[in-house]
mmCIF file of C-alpha atoms and ligand atoms in Angstrom:
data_model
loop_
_atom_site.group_PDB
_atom_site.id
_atom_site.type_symbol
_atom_site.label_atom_id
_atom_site.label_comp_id
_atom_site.label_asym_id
_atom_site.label_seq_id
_atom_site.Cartn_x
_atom_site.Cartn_y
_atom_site.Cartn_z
ATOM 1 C CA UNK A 1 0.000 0.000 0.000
ATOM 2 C CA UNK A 2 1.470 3.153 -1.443
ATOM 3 C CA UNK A 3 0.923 6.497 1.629
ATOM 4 C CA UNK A 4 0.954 9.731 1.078
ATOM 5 C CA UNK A 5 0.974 11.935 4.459
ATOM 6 C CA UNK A 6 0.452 15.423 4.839
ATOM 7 C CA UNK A 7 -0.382 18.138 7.486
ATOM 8 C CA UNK A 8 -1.138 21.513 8.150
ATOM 9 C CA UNK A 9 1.720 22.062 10.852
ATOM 10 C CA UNK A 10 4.380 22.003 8.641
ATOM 11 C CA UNK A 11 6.803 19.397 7.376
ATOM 12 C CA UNK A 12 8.808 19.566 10.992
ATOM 13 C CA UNK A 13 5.916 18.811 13.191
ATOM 14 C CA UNK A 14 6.338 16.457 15.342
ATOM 15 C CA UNK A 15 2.781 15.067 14.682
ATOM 16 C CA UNK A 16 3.517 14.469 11.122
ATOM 17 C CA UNK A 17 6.653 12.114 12.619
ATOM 18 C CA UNK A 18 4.109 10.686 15.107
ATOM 19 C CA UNK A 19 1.999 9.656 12.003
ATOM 20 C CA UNK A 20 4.528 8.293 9.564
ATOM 21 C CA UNK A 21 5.996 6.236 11.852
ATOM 22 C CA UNK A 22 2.664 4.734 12.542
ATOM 23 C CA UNK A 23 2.009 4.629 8.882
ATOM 24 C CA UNK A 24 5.147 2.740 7.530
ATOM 25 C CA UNK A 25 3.533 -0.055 9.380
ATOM 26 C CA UNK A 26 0.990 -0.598 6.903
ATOM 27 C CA UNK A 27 2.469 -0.085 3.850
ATOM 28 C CA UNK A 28 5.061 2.634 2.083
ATOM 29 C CA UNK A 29 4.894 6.488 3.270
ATOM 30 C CA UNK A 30 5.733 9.464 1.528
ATOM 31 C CA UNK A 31 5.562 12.620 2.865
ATOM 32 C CA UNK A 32 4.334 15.909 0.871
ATOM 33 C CA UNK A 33 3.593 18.715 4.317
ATOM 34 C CA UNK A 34 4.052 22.696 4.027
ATOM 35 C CA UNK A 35 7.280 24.297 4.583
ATOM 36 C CA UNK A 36 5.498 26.720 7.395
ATOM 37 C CA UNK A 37 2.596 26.454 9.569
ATOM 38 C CA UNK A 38 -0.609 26.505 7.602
ATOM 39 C CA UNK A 39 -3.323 26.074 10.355
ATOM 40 C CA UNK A 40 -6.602 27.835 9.765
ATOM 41 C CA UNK A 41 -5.769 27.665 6.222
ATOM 42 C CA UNK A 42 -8.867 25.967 5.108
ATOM 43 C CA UNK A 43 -8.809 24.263 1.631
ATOM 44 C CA UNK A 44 -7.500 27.068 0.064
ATOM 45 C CA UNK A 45 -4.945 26.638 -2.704
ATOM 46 C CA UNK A 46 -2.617 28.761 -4.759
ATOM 47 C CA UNK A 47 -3.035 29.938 -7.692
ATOM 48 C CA UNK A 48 -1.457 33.539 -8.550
ATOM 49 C CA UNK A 49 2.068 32.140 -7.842
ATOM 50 C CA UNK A 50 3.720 29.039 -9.078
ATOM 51 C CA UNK A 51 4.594 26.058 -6.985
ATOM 52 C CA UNK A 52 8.054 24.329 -6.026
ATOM 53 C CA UNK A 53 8.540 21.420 -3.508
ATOM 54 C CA UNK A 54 11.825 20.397 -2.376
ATOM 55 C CA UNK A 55 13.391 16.695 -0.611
ATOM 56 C CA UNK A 56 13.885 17.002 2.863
ATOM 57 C CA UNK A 57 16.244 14.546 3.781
ATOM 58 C CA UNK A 58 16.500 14.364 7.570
ATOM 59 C CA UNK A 59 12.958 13.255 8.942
ATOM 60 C CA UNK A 60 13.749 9.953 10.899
ATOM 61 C CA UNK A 61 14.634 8.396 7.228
ATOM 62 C CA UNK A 62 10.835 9.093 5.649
ATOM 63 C CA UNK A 63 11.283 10.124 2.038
ATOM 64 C CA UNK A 64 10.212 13.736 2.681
ATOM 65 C CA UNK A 65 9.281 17.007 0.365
ATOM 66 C CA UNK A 66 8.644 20.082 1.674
ATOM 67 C CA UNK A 67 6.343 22.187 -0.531
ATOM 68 C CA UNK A 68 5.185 26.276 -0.847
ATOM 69 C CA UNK A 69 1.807 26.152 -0.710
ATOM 70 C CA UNK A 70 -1.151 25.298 1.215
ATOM 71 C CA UNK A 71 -2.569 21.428 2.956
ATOM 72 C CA UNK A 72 -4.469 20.838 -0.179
ATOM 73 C CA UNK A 73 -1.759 21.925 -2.402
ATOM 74 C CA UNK A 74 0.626 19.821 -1.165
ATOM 75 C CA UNK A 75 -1.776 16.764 -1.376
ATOM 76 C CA UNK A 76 -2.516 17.580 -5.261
ATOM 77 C CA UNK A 77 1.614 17.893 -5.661
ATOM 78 C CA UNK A 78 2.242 14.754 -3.885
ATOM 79 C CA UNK A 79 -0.716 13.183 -5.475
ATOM 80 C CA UNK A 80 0.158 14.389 -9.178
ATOM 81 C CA UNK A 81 4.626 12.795 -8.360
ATOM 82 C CA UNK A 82 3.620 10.184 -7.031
ATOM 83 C CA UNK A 83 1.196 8.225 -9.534
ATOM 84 C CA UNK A 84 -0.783 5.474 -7.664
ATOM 85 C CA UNK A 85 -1.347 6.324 -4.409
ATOM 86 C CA UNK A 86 -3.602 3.806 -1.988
ATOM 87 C CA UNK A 87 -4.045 6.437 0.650
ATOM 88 C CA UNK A 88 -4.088 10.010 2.110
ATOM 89 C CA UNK A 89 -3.298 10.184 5.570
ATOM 90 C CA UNK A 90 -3.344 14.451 7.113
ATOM 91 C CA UNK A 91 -1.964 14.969 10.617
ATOM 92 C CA UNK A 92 -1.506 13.855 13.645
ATOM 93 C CA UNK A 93 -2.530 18.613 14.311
ATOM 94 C CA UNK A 94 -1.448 19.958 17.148
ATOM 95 C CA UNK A 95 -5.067 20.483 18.421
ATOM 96 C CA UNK A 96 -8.519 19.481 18.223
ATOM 97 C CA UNK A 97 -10.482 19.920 15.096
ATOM 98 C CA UNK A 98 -13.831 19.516 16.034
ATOM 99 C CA UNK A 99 -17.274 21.001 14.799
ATOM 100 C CA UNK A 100 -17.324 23.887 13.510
ATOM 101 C CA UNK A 101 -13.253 23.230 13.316
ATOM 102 C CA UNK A 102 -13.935 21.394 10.891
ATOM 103 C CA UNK A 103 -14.763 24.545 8.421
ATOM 104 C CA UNK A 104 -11.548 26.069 8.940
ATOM 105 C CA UNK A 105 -8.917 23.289 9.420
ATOM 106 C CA UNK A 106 -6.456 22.724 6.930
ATOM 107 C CA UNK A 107 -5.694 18.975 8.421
ATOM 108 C CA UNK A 108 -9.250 18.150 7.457
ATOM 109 C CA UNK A 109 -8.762 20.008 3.808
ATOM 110 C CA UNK A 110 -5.943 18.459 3.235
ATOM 111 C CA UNK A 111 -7.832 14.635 3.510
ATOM 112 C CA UNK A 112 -10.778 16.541 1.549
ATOM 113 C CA UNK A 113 -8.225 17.374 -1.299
ATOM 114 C CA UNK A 114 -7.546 13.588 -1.496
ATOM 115 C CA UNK A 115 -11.334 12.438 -2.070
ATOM 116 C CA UNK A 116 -11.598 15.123 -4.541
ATOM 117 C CA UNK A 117 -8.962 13.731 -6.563
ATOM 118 C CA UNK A 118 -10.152 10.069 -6.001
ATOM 119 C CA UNK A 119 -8.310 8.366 -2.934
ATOM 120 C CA UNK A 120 -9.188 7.639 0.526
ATOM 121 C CA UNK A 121 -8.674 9.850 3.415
ATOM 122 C CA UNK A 122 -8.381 10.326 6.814
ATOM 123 C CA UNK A 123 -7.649 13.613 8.667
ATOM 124 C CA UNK A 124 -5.871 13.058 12.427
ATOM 125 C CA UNK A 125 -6.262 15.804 15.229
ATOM 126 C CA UNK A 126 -5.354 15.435 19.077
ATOM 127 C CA UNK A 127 -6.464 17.162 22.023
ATOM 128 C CA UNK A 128 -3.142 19.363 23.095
ATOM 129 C CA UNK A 129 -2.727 21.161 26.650
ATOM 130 C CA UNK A 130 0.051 23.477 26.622
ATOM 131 C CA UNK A 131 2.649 20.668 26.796
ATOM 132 C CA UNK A 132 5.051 19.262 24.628
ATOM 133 C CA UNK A 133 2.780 16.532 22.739
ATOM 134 C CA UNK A 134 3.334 12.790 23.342
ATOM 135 C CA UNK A 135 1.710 10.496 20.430
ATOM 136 C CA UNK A 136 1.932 7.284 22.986
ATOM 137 C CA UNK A 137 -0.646 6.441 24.037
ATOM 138 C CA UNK A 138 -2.614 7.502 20.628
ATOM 139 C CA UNK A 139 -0.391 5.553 18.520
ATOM 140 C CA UNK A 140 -2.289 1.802 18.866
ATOM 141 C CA UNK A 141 -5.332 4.030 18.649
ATOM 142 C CA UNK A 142 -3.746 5.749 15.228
ATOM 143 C CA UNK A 143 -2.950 1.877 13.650
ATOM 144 C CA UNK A 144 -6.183 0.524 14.797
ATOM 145 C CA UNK A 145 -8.418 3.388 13.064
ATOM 146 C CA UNK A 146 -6.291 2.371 9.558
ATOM 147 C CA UNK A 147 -6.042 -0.787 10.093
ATOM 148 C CA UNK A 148 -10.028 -0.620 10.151
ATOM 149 C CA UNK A 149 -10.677 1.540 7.642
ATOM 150 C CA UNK A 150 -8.556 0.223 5.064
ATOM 151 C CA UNK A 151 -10.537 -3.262 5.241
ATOM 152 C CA UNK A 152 -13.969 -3.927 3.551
ATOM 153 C CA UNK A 153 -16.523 -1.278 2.840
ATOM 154 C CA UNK A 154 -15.496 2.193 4.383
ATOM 155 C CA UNK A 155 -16.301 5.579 4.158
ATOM 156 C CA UNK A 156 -13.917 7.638 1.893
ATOM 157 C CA UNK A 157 -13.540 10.353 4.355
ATOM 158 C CA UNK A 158 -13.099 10.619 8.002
ATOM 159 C CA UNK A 159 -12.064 13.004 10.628
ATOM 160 C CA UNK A 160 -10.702 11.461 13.540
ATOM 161 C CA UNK A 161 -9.807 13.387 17.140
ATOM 162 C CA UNK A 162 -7.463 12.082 19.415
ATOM 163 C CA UNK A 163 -8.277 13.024 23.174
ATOM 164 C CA UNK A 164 -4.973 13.060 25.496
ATOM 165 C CA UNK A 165 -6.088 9.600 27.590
ATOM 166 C CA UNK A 166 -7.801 7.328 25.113
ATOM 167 C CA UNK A 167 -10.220 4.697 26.435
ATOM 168 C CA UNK A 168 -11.577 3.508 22.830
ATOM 169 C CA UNK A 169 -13.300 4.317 19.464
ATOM 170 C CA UNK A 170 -16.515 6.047 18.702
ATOM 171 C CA UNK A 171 -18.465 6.603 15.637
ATOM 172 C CA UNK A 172 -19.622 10.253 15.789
ATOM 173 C CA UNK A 173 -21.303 13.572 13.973
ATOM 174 C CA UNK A 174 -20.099 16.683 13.506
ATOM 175 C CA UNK A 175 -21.175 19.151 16.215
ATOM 176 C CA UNK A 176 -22.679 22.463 15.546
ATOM 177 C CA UNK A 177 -22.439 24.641 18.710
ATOM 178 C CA UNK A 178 -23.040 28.305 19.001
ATOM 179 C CA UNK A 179 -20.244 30.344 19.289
ATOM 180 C CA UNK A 180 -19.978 33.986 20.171
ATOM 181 C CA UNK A 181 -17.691 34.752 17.607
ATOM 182 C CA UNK A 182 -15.879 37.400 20.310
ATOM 183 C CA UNK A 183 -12.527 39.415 18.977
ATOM 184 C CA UNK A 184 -10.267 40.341 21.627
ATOM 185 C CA UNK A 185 -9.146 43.511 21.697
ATOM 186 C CA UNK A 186 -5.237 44.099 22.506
ATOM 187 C CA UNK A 187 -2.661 46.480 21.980
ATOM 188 C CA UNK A 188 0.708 46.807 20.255
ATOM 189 C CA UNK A 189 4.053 47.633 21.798
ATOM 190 C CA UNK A 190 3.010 50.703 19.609
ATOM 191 C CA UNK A 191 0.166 51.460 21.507
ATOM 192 C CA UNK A 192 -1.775 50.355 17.889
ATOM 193 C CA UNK A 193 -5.201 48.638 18.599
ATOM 194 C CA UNK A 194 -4.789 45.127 17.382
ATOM 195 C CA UNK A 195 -7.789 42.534 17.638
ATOM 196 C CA UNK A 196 -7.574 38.360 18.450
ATOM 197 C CA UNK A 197 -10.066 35.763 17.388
ATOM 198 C CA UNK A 198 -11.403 34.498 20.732
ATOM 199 C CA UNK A 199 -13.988 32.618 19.524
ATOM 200 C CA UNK A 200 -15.715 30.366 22.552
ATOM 201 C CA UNK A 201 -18.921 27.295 22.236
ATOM 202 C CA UNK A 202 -21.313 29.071 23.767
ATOM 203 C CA UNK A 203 -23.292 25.242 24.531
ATOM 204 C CA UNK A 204 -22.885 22.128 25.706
ATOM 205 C CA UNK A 205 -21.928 19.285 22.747
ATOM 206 C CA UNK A 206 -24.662 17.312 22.029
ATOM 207 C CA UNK A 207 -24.909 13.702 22.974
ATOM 208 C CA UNK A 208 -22.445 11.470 20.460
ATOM 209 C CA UNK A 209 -21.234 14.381 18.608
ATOM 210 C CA UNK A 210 -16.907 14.629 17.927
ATOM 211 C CA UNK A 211 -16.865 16.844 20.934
ATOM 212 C CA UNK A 212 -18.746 14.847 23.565
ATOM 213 C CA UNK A 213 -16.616 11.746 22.489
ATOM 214 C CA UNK A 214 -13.310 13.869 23.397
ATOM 215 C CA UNK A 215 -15.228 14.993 26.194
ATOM 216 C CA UNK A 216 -15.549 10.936 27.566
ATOM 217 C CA UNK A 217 -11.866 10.174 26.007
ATOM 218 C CA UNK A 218 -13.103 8.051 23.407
ATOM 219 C CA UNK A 219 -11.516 8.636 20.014
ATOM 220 C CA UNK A 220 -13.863 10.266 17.552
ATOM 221 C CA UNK A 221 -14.095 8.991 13.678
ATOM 222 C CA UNK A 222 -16.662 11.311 12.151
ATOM 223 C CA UNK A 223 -17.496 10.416 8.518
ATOM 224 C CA UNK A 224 -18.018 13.523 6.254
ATOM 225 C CA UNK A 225 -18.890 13.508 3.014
ATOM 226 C CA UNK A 226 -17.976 16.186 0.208
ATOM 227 C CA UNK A 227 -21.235 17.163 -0.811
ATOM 228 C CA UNK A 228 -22.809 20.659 1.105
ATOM 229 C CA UNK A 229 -26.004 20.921 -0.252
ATOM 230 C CA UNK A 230 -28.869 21.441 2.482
ATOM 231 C CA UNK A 231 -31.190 17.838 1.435
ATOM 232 C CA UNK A 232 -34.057 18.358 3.474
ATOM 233 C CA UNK A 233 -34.346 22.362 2.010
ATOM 234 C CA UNK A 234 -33.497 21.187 -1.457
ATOM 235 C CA UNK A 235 -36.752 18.730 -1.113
ATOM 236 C CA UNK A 236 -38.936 21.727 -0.198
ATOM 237 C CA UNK A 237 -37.977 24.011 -2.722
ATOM 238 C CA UNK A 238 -37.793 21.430 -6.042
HETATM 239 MN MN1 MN B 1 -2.559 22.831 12.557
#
């Protein structure tokens, strides 16, 4: 089985390590990550500037290329070099990406950008508190969620969240919480007004949603699917 990894942390995150190493278990991993952080980045891609990706030679012996762009760009460059690919593994993020995450992540985009071009993905995201991360305990967790979803009939897509203390596996749904949507306002060493995204769920996740799983230290596997059209609207207005 032929693995392309990716992330949105950057090609030296120690995530991305965490995830390869897991990978290379099941088959052979190549990496294709950002050269700089490229969180919140969504699935955008570039397109007014040309793209370059270069080999990377020292992560832990993985064969490694650093690109210029964006998550999903570096999925359709490692997709486009690399022919046949079985796989598209994005992660291990520093952080959560759950809910309404989910919109903005560029872990998730950068699975998304592998269904759109026709191979299986899986996003990874863990719970982080201020300390250095430890994959660990996540890491049976990690090959068992593959392992599963490789075999048999599976859903093309998945985002899966890693709490710190796993206990075991949960099918889940996206949660949609309210969210006050508050900027923080701060000021330079200028004295210039500058403003922070402080943006806090305003309610409680419902029952089996991604964030009540992390809540009860189960991993979460949340199926999405490409398509956004509102169904039930569409039905009414047709
Ligand atoms: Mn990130």
């Amino acid at each position: 089985m032929k693995i392309l990894i990716s992330n949105d942390d950057g090609i030296f995150s120690p995530g991305l390590i965490a995830l390869a190493e897991v990978a290379s278990q099941f088959g052979e991993v190549v990496i294709f990550a950002p050269d700089f952080e490229q969180s919140a980045m969504g699935h955008a891609i570039t397109i007014k500037r040309p793209l370059t990706y270069h080999r990377v030679k020292f992560i832990k012996g993985f064969e490694s290329y650093r690109v210029n762009g964006t998550p999903a760009d570096c999925v359709a460059m490692g997709l486009y070099h690399l022919g046949k690919v079985d796989l598209v593994l994005s992660g291990i993020n520093v952080g959560s990406n759950l809910g309404s995450d989910i919109w903005h992540s560029g872990t998730v985009a950068a699975a998304k950008q592998g269904v759109i071009l026709g191979v299986q993905s899986i996003a990874f995201s863990q719970v982080i508190n201020g300390e250095e991360p430890s994959y660990e305990k996540q890491k049976p967790y990690i090959a068992e969620v593959i392992n599963m979803l490789t075999q048999g009939d599976q859903p093309r897509l998945v985002n899966v969240n890693l709490p710190e203390d796993p206990v075991g596996l949960r099918w889940t749904h996206q949660s949609i919480r309210h969210y006050n949507g508050a900027m923080v306002e701060g000021q330079d060493p200028n004295g210039r007004k500058h403003f922070w995204f402080a943006a806090t769920p305003l309610s409680n996740p419902d029952e089996h949603s991604d964030r009540w799983a992390i809540d009860h230290n189960l991993v979460s596997l949340t199926p999405l699917r490409l398509s956004l059209t509102d169904e039930e609207w569409l039905q009414k207005l047709i």
